[in-house]
XYZ file of C-alpha atoms in Angstrom:
536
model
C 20.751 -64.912 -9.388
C 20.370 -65.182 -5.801
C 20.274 -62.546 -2.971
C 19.733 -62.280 0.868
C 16.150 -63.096 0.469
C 14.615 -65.459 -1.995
C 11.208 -63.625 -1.719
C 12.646 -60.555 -3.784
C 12.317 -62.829 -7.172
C 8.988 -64.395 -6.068
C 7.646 -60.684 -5.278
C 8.881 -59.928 -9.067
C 6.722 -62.451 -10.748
C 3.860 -62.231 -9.036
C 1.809 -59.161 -10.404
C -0.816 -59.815 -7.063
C 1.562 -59.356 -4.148
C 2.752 -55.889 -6.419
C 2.768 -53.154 -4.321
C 2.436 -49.129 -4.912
C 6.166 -48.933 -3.702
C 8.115 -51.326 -1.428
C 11.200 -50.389 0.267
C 13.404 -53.513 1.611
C 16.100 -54.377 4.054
C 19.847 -54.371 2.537
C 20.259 -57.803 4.194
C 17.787 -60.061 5.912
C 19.283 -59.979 9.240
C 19.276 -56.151 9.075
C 14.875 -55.512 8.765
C 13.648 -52.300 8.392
C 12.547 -50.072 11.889
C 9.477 -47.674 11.135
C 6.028 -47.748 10.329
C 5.422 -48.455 6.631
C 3.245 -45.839 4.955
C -0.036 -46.966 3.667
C -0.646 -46.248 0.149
C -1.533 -42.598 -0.708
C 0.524 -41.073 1.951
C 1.243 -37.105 0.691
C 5.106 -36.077 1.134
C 5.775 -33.442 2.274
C 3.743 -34.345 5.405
C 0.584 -31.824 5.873
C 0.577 -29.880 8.981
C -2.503 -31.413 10.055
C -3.820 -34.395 8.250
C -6.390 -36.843 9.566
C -7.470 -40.410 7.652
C -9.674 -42.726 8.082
C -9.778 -46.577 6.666
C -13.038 -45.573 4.916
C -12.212 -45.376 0.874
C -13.996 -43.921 -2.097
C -13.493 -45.335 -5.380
C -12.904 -42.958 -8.473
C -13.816 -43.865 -11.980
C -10.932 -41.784 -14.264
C -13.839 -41.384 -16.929
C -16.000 -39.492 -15.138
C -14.529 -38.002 -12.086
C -14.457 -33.992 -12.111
C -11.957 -31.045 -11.195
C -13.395 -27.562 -11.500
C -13.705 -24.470 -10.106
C -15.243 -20.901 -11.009
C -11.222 -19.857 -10.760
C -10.377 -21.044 -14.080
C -12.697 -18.882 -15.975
C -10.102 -15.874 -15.072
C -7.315 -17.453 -14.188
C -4.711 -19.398 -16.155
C -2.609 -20.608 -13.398
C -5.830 -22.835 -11.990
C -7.482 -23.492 -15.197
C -4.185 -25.340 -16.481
C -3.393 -26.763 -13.507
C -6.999 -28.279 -12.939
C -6.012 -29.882 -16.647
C -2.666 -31.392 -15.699
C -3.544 -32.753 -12.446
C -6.638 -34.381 -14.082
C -4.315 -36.445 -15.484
C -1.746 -37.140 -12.234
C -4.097 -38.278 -10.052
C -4.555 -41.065 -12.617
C -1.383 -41.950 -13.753
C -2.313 -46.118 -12.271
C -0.716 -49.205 -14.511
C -3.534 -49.124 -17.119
C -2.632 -45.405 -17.479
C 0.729 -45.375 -18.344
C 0.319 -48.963 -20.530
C -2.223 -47.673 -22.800
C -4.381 -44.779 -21.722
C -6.169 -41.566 -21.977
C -9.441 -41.520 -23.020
C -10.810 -44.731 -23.771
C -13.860 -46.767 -21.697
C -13.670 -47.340 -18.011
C -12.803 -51.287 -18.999
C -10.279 -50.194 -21.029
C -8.712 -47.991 -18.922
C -8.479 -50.705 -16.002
C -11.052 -49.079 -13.699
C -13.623 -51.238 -12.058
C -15.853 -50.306 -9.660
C -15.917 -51.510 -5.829
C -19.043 -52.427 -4.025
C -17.744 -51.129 -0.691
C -16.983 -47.765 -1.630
C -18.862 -44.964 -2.482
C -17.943 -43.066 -5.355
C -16.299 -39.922 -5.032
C -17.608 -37.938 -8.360
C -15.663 -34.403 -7.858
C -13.496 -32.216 -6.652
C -14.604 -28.456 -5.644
C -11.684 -26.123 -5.576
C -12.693 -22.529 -4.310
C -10.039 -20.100 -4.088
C -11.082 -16.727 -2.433
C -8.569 -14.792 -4.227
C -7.879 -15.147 -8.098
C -8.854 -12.215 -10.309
C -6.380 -9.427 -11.928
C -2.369 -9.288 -12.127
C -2.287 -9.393 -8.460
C -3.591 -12.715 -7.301
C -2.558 -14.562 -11.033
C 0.615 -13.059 -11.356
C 3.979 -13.883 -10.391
C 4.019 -16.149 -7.130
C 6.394 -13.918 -4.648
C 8.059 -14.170 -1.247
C 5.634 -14.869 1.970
C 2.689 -15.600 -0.503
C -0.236 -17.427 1.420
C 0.404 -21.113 0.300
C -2.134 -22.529 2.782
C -5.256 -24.657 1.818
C -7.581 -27.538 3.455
C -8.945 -30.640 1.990
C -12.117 -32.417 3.060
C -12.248 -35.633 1.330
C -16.044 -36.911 3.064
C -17.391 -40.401 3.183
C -20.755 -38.806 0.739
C -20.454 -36.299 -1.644
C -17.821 -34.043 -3.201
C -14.572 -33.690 -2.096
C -13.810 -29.913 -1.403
C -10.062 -27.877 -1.759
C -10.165 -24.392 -0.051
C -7.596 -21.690 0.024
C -7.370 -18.332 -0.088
C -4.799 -18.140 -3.393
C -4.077 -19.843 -6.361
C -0.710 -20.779 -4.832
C -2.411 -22.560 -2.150
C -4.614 -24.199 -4.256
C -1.663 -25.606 -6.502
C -0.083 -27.407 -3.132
C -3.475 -28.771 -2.324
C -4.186 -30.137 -5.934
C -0.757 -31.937 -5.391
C -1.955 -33.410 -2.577
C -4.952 -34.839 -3.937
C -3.154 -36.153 -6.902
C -0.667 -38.042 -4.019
C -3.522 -38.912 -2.072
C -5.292 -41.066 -4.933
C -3.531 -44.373 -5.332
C -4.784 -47.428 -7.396
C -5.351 -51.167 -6.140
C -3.122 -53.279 -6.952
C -5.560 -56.116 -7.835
C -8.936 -54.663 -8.923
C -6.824 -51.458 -10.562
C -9.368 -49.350 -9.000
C -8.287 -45.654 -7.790
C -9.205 -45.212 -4.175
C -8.472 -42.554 -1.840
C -8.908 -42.834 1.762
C -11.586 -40.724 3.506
C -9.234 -37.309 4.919
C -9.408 -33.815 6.251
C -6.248 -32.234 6.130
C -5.719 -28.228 6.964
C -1.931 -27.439 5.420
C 0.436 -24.569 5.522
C 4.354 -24.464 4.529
C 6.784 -24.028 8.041
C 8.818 -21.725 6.099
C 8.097 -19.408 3.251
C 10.975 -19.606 1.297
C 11.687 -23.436 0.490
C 13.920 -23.244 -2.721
C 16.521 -25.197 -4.907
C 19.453 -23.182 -6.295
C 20.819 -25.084 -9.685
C 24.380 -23.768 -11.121
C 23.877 -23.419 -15.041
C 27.244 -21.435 -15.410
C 29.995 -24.527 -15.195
C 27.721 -26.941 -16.867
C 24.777 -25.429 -19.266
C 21.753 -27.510 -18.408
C 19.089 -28.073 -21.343
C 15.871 -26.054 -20.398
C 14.025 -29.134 -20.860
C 16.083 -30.989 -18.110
C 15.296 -27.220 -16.258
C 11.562 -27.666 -17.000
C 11.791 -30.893 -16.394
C 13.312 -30.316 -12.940
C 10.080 -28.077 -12.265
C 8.088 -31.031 -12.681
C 31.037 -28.425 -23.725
C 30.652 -24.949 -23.791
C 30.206 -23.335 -27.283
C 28.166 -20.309 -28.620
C 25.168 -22.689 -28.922
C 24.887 -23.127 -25.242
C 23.185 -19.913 -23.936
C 19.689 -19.396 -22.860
C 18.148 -16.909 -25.048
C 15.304 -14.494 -23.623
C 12.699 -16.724 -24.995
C 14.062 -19.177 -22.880
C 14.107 -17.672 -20.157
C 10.930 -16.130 -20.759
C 9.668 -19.764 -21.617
C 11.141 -21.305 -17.847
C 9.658 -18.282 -15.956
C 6.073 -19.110 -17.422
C 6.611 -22.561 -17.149
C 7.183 -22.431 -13.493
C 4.473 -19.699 -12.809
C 1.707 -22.296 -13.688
C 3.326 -24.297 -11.338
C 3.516 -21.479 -8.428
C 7.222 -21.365 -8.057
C 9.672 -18.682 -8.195
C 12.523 -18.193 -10.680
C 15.169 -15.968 -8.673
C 18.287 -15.519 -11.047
C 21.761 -14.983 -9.320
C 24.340 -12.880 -10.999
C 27.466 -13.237 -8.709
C 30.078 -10.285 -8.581
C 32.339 -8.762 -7.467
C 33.916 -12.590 -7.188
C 33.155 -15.429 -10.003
C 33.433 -13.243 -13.214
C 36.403 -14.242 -15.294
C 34.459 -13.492 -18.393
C 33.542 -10.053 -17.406
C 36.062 -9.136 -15.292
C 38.442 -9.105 -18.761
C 36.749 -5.841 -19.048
C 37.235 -4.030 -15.953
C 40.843 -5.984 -15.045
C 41.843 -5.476 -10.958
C 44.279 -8.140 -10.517
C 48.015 -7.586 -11.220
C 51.036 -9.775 -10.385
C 54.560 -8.193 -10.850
C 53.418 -4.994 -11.641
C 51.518 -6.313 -14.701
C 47.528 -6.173 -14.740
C 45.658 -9.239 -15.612
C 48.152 -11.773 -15.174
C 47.240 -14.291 -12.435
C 49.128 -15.636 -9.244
C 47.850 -19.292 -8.915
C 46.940 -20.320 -6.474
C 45.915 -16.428 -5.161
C 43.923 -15.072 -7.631
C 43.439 -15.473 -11.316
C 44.382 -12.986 -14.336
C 40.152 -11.403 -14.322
C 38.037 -13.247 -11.365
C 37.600 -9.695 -9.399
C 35.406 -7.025 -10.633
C 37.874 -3.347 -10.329
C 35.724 -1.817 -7.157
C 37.077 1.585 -8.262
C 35.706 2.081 -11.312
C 32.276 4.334 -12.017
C 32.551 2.214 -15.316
C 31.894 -0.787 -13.709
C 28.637 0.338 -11.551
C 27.288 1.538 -14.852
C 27.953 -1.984 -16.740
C 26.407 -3.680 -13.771
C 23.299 -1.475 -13.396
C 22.489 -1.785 -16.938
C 22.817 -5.717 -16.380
C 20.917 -5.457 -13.419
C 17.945 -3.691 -15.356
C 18.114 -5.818 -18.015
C 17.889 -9.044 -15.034
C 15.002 -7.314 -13.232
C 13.147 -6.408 -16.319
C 13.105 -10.204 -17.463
C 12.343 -12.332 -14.420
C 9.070 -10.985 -12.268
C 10.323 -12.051 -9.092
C 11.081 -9.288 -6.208
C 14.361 -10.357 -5.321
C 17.424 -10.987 -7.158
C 20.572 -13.243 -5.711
C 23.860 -10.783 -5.683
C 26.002 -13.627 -5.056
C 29.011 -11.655 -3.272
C 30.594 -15.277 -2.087
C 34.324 -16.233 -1.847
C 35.880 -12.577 -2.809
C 39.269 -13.534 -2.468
C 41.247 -10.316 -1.405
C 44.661 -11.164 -3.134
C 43.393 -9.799 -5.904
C 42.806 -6.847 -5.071
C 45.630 -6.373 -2.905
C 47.533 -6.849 -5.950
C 47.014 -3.216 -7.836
C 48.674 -0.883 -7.523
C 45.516 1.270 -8.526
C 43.503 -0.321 -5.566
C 46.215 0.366 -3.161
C 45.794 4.465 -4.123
C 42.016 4.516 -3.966
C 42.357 2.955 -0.546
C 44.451 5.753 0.411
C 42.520 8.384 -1.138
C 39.285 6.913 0.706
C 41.414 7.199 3.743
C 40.645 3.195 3.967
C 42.817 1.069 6.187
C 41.802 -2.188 5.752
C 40.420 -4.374 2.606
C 37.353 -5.429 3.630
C 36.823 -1.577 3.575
C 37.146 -1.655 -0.539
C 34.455 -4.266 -0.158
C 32.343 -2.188 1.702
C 32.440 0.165 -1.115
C 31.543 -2.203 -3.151
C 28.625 -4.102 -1.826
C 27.219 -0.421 -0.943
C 27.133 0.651 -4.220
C 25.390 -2.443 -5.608
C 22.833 -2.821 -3.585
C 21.974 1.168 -3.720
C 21.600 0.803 -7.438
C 19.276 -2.168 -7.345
C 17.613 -0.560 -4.934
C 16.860 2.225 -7.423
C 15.899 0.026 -10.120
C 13.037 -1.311 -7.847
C 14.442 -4.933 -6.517
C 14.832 -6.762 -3.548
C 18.024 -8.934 -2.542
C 19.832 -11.487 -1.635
C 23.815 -12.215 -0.912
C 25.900 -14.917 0.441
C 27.027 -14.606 4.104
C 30.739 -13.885 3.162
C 30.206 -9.914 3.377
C 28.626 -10.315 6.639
C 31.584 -12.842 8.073
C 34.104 -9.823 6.626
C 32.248 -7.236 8.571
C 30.993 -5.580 6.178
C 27.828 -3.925 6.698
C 24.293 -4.698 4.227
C 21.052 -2.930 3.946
C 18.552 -3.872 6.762
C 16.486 -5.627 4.511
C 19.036 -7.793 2.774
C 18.348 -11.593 2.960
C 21.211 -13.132 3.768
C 22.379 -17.331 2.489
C 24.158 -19.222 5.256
C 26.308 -21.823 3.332
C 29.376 -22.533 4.923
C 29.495 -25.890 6.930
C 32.759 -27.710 8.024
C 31.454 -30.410 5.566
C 32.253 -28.720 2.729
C 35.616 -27.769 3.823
C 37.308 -28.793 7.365
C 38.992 -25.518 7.611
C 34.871 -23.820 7.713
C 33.168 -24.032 11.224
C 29.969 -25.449 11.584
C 26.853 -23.488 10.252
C 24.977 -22.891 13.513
C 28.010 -21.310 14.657
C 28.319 -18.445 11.419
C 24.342 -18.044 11.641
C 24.383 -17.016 14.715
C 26.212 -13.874 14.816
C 24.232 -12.781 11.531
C 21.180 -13.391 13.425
C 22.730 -10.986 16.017
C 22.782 -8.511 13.409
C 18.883 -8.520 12.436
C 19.252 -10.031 8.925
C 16.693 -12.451 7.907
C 18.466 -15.575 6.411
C 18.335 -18.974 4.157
C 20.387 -21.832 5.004
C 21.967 -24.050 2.401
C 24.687 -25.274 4.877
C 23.724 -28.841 5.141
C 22.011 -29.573 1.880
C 24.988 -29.284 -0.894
C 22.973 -31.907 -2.955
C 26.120 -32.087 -5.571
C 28.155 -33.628 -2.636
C 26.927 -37.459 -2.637
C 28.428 -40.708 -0.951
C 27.104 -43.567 -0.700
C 24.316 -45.086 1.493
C 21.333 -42.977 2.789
C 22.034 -39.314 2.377
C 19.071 -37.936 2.243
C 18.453 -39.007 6.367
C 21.329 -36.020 7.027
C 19.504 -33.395 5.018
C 15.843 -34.240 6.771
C 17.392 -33.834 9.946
C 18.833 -30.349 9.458
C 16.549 -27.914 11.087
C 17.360 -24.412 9.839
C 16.686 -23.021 13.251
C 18.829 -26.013 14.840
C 20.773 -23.379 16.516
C 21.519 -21.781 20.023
C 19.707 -18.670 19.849
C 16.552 -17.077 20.952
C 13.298 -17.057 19.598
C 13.532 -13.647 18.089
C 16.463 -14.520 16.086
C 15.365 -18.267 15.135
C 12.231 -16.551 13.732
C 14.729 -14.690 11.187
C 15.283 -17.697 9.505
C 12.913 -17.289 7.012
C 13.536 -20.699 5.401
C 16.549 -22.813 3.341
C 17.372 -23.558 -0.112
C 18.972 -27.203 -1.732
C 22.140 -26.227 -3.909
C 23.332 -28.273 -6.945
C 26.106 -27.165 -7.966
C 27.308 -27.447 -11.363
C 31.230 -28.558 -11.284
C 30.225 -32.602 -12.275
C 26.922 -31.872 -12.941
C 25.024 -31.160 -16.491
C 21.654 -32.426 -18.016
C 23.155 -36.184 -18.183
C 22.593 -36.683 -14.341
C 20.964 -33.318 -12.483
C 17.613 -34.989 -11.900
C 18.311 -38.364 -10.939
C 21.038 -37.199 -8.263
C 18.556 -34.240 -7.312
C 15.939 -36.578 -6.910
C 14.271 -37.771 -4.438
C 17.507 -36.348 -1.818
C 15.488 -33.059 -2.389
C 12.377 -34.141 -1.211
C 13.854 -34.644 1.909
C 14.564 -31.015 2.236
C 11.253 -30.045 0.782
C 9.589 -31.981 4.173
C 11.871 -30.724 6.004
C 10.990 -26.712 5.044
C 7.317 -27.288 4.523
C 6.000 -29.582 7.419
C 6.016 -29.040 11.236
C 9.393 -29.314 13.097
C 8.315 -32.788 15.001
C 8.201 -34.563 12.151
C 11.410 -35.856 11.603
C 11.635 -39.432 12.184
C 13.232 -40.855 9.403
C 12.386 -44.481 9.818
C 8.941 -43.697 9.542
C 9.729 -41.050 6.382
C 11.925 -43.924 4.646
C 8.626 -45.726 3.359
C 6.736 -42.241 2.867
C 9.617 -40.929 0.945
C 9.552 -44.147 -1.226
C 5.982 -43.800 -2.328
C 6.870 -40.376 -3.623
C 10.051 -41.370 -5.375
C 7.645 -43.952 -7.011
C 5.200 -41.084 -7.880
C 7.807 -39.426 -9.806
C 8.997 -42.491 -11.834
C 5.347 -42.497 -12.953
C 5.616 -38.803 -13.871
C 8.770 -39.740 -16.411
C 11.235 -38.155 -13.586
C 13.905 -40.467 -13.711
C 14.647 -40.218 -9.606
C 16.890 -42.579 -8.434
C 16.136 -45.172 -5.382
C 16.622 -44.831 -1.492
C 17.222 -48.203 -0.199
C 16.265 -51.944 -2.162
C 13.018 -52.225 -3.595
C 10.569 -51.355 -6.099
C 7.806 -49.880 -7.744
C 5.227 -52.366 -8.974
C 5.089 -51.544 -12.603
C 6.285 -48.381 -12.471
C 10.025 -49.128 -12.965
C 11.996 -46.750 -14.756
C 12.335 -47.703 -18.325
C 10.169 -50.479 -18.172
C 8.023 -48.768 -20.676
C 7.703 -45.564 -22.031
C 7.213 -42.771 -18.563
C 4.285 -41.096 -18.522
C 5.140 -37.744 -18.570
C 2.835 -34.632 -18.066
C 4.275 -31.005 -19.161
């Protein structure tokens, strides 16, 4: 059992040279460029964030999270509870812990530090519906952290929301000694604020049904059985409001909908309805544009969809609406004629018009794919609008700075998901491509770059259930997550490679089984090497 170093077995059996996380070459004649992270570095990088070499020691026993938010407000008063426990999730921890003695639990005290004894979260805004709600689009998500060399360490923001992405950071920021097993955590001011306001990660639950605990977990053979029921929904939407992220659903039409398109039938092929035409269309995949019937059937599902889920927007879909189809009736072909429409992407017009005017009535904001827009169609002003056609997906597509463009042109505020098709994988380091994607990477000018309100990661679902979503997810997703939340000059990826590594260990701590970035390892934390600490 020899490799290209005969250190990597030494650095296995000797619990003192353990590190938090160690990243290393693939072969010894190939080291490693970059700056390796100290321990405790936060991912995604803070805007600003300043540390010095001074450290306070915390005692797991005794140290404090509180604030006068959690008398009124669930979203801090459980998160102050789980995060309690993250920021201590060291080797003694996971082995045996929770509540027993300082000895037991592994913490001894250091002469050189001072002990840090709290942390003071004060968030401006809490009380009522309105600031402990639902989080929603272009909430403020901003916070600062003074971690002092005497005293308490302090968390400000103006909103819950902020003051769940500054409680993350403190949890990253506290990291235990290998040796002593002490928790430390450098001496740091850091004043933080996403890049982009929409930073989000689209998972396909229609060709593979994904467990809601691998969905929960994620936030942290088809048969009758496998269907979300409203209390699951209801359970995921709750689940991920205490964690200050959105739950947008996406119901996709006029395209997509074998099942329901049985019901309102629009393709024909010899003169017969629903019989398909492989490889043109299918016997039901297009929604019959014509029909009042089927703007009725869709409002009522779109009432029922808003009613449920408390965010502002919901996802149309309105991708890949393959015209054969409809080019097929007979019935189609007369409507056209009676509209006094000329060309197809006229019927789709029609369509997408009526849709989003009866969403609009039932109170909801929107999204669609790009495809509408490419067809020159025309969408409401305010529609937000997901770029996510890239030549590699498919070599016949053009690249995706050259289809956002011309949308920007157009005034619609958009989300790219382009470049970060996490489902696609190959081997080596993938996740350098997504961090280097900059969603306003493209030749336009300010005006229009500023439309890009932010990007979302896709997973989608054709070789993908709840036997391997998270660990191919995981950590490639983190590397989008920097790239959307911190400042557009970070993007070294040398330097991220060791940063990135700390956090994948993090999350092997947390019982997220995320898969590695380059040889290595995690001190004790190794996946399966006893039971994960997990923290719901």
């Amino acid at each position: 059992m020899t490799s290209a170093s005969g250190l990597k077995l030494l650095l296995v059996i000797a619990p003192a040279l353990l590190a938090y996380a160690f990243i290393t070459y693939i072969e010894v004649r190939l080291p490693l460029p970059g700056k390796r992270a100290p321990p405790g570095s936060p991912w995604p990088q803070p805007r600003r964030w300043q540390s010095w070499p001074l450290q306070r020691s915390l005692d797991p026993d005794t140290f404090a999270l509180s604030s006068a938010a959690a008398e009124s407000c669930d979203v801090v008063a459980k998160a102050l509870s789980r995060y309690r426990k993250l920021a201590f999730l060291g080797d003694s921890t996971r082995r045996g812990g929770g509540g027993g003695g300082g000895e037991e639990r592994g913490f001894s005290a250091v002469v050189d530090h001072g002990l840090l004894p709290a942390l003071r979260v004060e968030v401006a805004q809490y009380q009522g519906e309105q600031h402990c709600g639902y989080p929603q689009h272009k909430d403020d998500e901003s916070y600062t952290l003074n971690i002092p060399e005497q005293g308490d360490a302090m968390l400000t923001s103006r909103t819950v929301w902020g003051a769940l992405r500054g409680l993350e950071t403190f949890s990253q920021l506290v990291h235990q000694d290998p040796v002593s097993k002490a928790y430390l955590v450098n001496v740091t001011v850091i004043d933080d604020i996403p890049r982009f306001a929409y930073r989000g990660l689209l998972l396909d639950s229609s060709r593979h049904f994904q467990p809601v605990k691998v969905l929960k977990q994620n936030l942290s053979a088809y048969s009758p059985r496998h269907v979300y029921s409203l209390k699951d929904v209801q359970d995921i939407i709750e689940y991920a409001r205490l964690r200050g992220i959105r739950v947008i659903p996406e119901i996709d039409t006029p395209g997509h909908t074998q099942a329901l398109g049985k019901a309102f039938p629009a393709c024909y092929f010899n003169g017969t309805r629903g019989k398909p035409d492989y490889p043109n269309h299918a016997a039901f995949e297009m929604l019959n544009p014509m029909q009042d019937y089927t703007y009725d059937v869709m409002r009522d599902i779109f009432r029922e969809i808003i009613e449920t889920f408390k965010d502002k927007y919901i996802h149309l879909g309105m991708d890949e609406v393959y015209y054969s189809c409809w080019e097929s009736s007979p019935e189609i072909a007369e409507f056209m004629q009676q509209q006094g429409f000329d060309a197809v992407n006229q019927v789709e017009q029609y369509y997408v018009k009526r849709t989003l005017a009866n969403v609009q009535e039932l109170g909801a904001k929107y999204m669609i794919w790009q495809d509408p827009i490419d067809n020159d169609v025309n969408a409401a002003n305010d529609t937000l609008v997901g770029v996510w056609k890239d030549t590699s997906l498919d070599t016949k597509m053009g690249r995706w700075q050259d289809y956002i463009k011309p949308i920007a042109r157009k005034g619609y505020q958009m989300v790219l998901s382009a470049c970060w098709y996490l489902n696609y994988i190959s081997y080596g380091q993938d996740w350098k491509k997504f961090y280097q994607c900059d969603p306003r990477g493209f030749d336009g000018t300010e005006a229009e770059k500023d439309l890009v309100v932010g990007g979302e990661a896709c997973m989608w679902g054709e070789y993908v259930d709840g036997t391997n979503l998270i660990p191919r997810l995981w950590p490639r997703a983190s590397a989008v997550a920097e790239r959307l939340w911190s400042s557009a000059d970070v993007n070294d990826t040398d330097d991220a490679s060791f940063r990135l590594d700390q956090q994948r260990c993090r999350m092997l701590r947390r019982g997220i089984p995320t898969q590695p970035i380059l040889n290595g390892y995690c001190g004790d934390y190794e996946w399966d090497l006893d039971t994960p600490y997990h923290i719901d």
